[in-house]
Coordinates of C-alpha atoms in Angstrom, one line a residue:
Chain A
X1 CA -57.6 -3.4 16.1
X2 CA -54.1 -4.3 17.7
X3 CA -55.6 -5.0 20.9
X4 CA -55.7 -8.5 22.7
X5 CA -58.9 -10.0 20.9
X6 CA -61.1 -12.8 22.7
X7 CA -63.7 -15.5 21.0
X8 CA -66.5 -15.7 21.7
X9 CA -67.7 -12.8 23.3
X10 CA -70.4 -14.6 24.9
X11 CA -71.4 -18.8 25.3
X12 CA -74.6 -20.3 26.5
X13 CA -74.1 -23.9 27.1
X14 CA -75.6 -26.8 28.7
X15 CA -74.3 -28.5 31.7
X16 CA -72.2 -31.1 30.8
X17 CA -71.6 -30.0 27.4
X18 CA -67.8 -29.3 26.3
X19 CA -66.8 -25.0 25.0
X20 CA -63.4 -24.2 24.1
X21 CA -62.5 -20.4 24.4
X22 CA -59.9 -18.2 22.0
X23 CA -57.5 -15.3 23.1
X24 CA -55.1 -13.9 20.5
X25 CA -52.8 -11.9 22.1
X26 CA -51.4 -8.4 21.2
X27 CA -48.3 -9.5 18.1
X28 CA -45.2 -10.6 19.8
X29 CA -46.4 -10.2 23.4
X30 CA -44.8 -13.7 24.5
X31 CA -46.9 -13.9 28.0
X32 CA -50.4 -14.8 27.8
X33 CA -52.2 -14.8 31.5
X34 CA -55.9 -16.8 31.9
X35 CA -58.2 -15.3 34.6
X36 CA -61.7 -15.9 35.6
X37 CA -63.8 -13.0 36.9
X38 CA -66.7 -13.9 38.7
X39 CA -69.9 -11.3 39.0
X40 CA -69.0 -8.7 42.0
X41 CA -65.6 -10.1 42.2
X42 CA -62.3 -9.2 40.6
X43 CA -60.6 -11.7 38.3
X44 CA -58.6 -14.3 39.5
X45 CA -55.9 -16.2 37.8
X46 CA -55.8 -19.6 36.6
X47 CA -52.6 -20.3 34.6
X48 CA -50.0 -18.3 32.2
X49 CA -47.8 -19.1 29.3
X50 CA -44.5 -17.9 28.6
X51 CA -44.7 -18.5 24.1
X52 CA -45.7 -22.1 24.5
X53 CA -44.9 -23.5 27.8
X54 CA -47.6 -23.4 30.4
X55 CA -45.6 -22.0 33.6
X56 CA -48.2 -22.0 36.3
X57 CA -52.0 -23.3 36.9
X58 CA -53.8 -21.9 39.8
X59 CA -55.8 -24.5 42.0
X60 CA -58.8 -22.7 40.3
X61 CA -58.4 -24.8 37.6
X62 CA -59.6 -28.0 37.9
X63 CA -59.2 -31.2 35.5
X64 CA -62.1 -30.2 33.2
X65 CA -59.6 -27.1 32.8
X66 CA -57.4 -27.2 30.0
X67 CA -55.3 -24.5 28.1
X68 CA -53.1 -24.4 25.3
X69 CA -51.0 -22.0 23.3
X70 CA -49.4 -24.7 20.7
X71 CA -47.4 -21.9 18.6
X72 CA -46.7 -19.7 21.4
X73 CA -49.3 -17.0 19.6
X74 CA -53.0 -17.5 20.3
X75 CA -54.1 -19.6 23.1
X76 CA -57.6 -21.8 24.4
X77 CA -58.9 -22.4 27.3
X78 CA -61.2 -25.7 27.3
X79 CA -63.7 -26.3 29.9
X80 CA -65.1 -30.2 29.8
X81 CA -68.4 -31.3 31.2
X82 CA -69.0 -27.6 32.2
X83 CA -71.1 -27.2 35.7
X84 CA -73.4 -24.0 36.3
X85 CA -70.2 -23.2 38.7
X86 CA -68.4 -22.5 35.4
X87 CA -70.4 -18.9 34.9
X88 CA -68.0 -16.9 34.8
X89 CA -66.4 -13.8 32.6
X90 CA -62.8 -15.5 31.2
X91 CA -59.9 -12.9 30.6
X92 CA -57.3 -13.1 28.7
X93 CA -54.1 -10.8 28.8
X94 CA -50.9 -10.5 27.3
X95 CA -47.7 -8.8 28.5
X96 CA -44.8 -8.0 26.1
X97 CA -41.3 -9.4 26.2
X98 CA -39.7 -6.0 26.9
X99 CA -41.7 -5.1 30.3
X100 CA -41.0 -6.9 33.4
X101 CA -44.4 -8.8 33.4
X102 CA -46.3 -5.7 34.9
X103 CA -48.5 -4.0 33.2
X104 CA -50.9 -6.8 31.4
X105 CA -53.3 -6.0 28.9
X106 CA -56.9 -7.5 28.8
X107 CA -58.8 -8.7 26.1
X108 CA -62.7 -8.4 26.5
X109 CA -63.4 -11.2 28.0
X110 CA -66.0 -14.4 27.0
X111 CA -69.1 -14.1 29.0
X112 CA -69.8 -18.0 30.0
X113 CA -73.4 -19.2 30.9
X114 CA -74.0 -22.2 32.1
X115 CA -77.5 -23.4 32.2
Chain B
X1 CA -52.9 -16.7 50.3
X2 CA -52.4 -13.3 49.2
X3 CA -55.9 -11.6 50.0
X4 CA -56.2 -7.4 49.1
X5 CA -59.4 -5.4 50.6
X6 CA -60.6 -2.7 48.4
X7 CA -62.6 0.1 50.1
X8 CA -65.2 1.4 49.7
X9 CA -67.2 -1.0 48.2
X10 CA -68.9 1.5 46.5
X11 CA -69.2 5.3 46.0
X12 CA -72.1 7.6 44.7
X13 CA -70.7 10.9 43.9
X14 CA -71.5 14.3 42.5
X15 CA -70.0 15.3 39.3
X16 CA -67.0 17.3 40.0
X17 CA -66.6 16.2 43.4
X18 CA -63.0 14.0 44.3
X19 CA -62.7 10.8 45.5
X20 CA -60.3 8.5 47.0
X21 CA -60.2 4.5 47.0
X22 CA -57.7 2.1 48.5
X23 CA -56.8 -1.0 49.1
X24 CA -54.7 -3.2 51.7
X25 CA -53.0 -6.2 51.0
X26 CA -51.9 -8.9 54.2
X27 CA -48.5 -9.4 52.3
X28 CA -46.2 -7.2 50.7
X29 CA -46.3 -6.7 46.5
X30 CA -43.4 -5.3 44.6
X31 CA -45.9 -3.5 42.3
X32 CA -49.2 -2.1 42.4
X33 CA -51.8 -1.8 39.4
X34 CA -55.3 0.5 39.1
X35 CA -57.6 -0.9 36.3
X36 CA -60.8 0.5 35.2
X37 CA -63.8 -1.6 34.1
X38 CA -66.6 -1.1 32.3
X39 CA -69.5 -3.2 31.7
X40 CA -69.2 -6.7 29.7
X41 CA -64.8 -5.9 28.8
X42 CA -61.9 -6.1 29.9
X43 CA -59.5 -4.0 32.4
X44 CA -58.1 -1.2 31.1
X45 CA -55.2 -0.2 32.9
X46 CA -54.7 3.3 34.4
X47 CA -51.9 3.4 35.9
X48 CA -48.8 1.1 37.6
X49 CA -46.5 1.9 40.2
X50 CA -43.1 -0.2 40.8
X51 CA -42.0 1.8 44.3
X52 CA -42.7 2.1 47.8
X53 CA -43.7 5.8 48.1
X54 CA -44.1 6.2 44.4
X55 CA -47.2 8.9 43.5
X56 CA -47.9 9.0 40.1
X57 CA -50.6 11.1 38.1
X58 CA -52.1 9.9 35.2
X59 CA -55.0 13.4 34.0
X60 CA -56.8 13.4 36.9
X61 CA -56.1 10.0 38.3
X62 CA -53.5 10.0 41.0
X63 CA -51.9 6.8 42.9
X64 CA -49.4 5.7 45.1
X65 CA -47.8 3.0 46.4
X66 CA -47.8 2.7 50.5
X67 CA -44.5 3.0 52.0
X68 CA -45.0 -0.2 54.2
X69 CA -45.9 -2.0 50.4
X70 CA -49.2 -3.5 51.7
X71 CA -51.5 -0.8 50.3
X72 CA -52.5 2.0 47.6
X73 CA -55.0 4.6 46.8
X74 CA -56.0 6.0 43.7
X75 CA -57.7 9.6 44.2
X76 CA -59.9 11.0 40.7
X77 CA -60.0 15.0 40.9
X78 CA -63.4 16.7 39.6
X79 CA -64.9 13.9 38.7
X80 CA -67.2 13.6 35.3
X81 CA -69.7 11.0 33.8
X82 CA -67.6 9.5 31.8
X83 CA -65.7 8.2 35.0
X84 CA -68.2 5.6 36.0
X85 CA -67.2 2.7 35.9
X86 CA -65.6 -0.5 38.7
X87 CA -62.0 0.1 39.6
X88 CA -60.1 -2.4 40.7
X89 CA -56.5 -2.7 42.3
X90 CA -54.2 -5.2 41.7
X91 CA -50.8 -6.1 43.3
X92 CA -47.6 -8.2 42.1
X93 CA -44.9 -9.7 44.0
X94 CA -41.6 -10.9 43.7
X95 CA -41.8 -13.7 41.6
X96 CA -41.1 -13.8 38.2
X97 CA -44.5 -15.5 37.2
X98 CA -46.5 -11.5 36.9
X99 CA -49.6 -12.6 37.7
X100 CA -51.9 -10.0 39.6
X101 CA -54.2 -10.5 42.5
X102 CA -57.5 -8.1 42.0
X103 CA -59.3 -7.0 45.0
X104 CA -62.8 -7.0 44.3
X105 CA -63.5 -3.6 42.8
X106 CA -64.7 -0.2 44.1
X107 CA -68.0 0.9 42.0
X108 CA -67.9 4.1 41.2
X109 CA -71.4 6.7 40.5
X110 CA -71.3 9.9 39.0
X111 CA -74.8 12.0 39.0
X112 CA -74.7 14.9 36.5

């Protein structure tokens, strides 16, 4: 599967427990968007990297959010001392060098549960 | 901020019957994207459109982008099962960032 690939597909955590999320992106595909997609809503971005640099953060993402892509290839998203607020469905997508950012491609998604 | 408003909210259709979704945007977007979603993944992207005025047909999905650039529909001819699913719009401006803002989906029901 050369699709963008997203791990885990689903997290039940505690409140106040740590999770860290995984997206690998489709190969060579050197934007990498994070959105949050909340039930009955569409997703919403929270930040996106051009290969390693982190170009924009949405005011959705608070200071427990955190997200990395340290080799400009897969990325995480970390969510510290996670609050039932966090439930949410995290996308990932990536966008290859050649296009002119448009048309994204999703991963599945992790399914977070906050309890 | 940039806000788009998806109608209808939701549609319950019989199979082989059209329909016809749109949204409206309160600021202009250089492009204009149609996903589809099913249950528990990802977007799946149907089609994009990059011009004012642009129609474009993708089977029998067809969308285009509003002259004024605050708004597009997506019409499905003879509609089937298999096409049930949330759609969702998104638009792009004229930054360089290409990051999308998603209006909150159209749920779509097709009975046999």
């Amino acid at each position: 599967d050369t699709g963008v690939s997203q791990d885990p597909r689903h997290k039940i955590t505690k409140r106040g427990q740590n999770v860290t999320f995984r997206c690998d992106p489709i190969s060579e595909h050197n934007r990498l968007y994070w959105y949050r997609q909340t039930l009955g809503q569409g997703p919403e971005f929270l930040t996106y990297f051009q290969n390693e640099a982190q170009l924009e953060k949405s005011r959705l993402l608070s200071d427990r959010f955190s997200a990395e892509r340290p080799k400009g290839s897969f990325s995480t998203l970390e969510i510290q001392r996670t609050e039932q607020g966090d439930s949410a469905m995290y996308l990932c997508a990536s966008v290859p060098a050649i296009l002119a950012y448009n048309e994204q491609f999703f991963g599945p998604g992790t399914r977070l549960t906050v309890l | 901020g940039q806000q788009l408003n998806q109608s209808p909210q939701s549609m319950f259709i019989q199979e082989g019957e059209d329909v016809s979704m749109n949204c409206t945007s309160s600021s202009i977007f250089n492009t204009w994207l149609w996903y589809k979603q099913d249950p528990g993944e990802g977007p799946v992207l149907l089609i994009a459109l990059y011009k004012a005025g642009e129609l474009t047909s993708n089977g029998r999905l067809t969308a285009q982008f509003g002259i004024t650039r605050k708004d597009s529909f997506l019409n499905i001819s003879a509609s089937i099962p298999s096409d049930v699913g949330i759609y969702f719009c998104a638009g792009q401006d004229n930054t360089n960032a290409g990051k999308s803002t998603f209006g909150d989906g159209t749920t779509l029901t097709v009975k046999p």
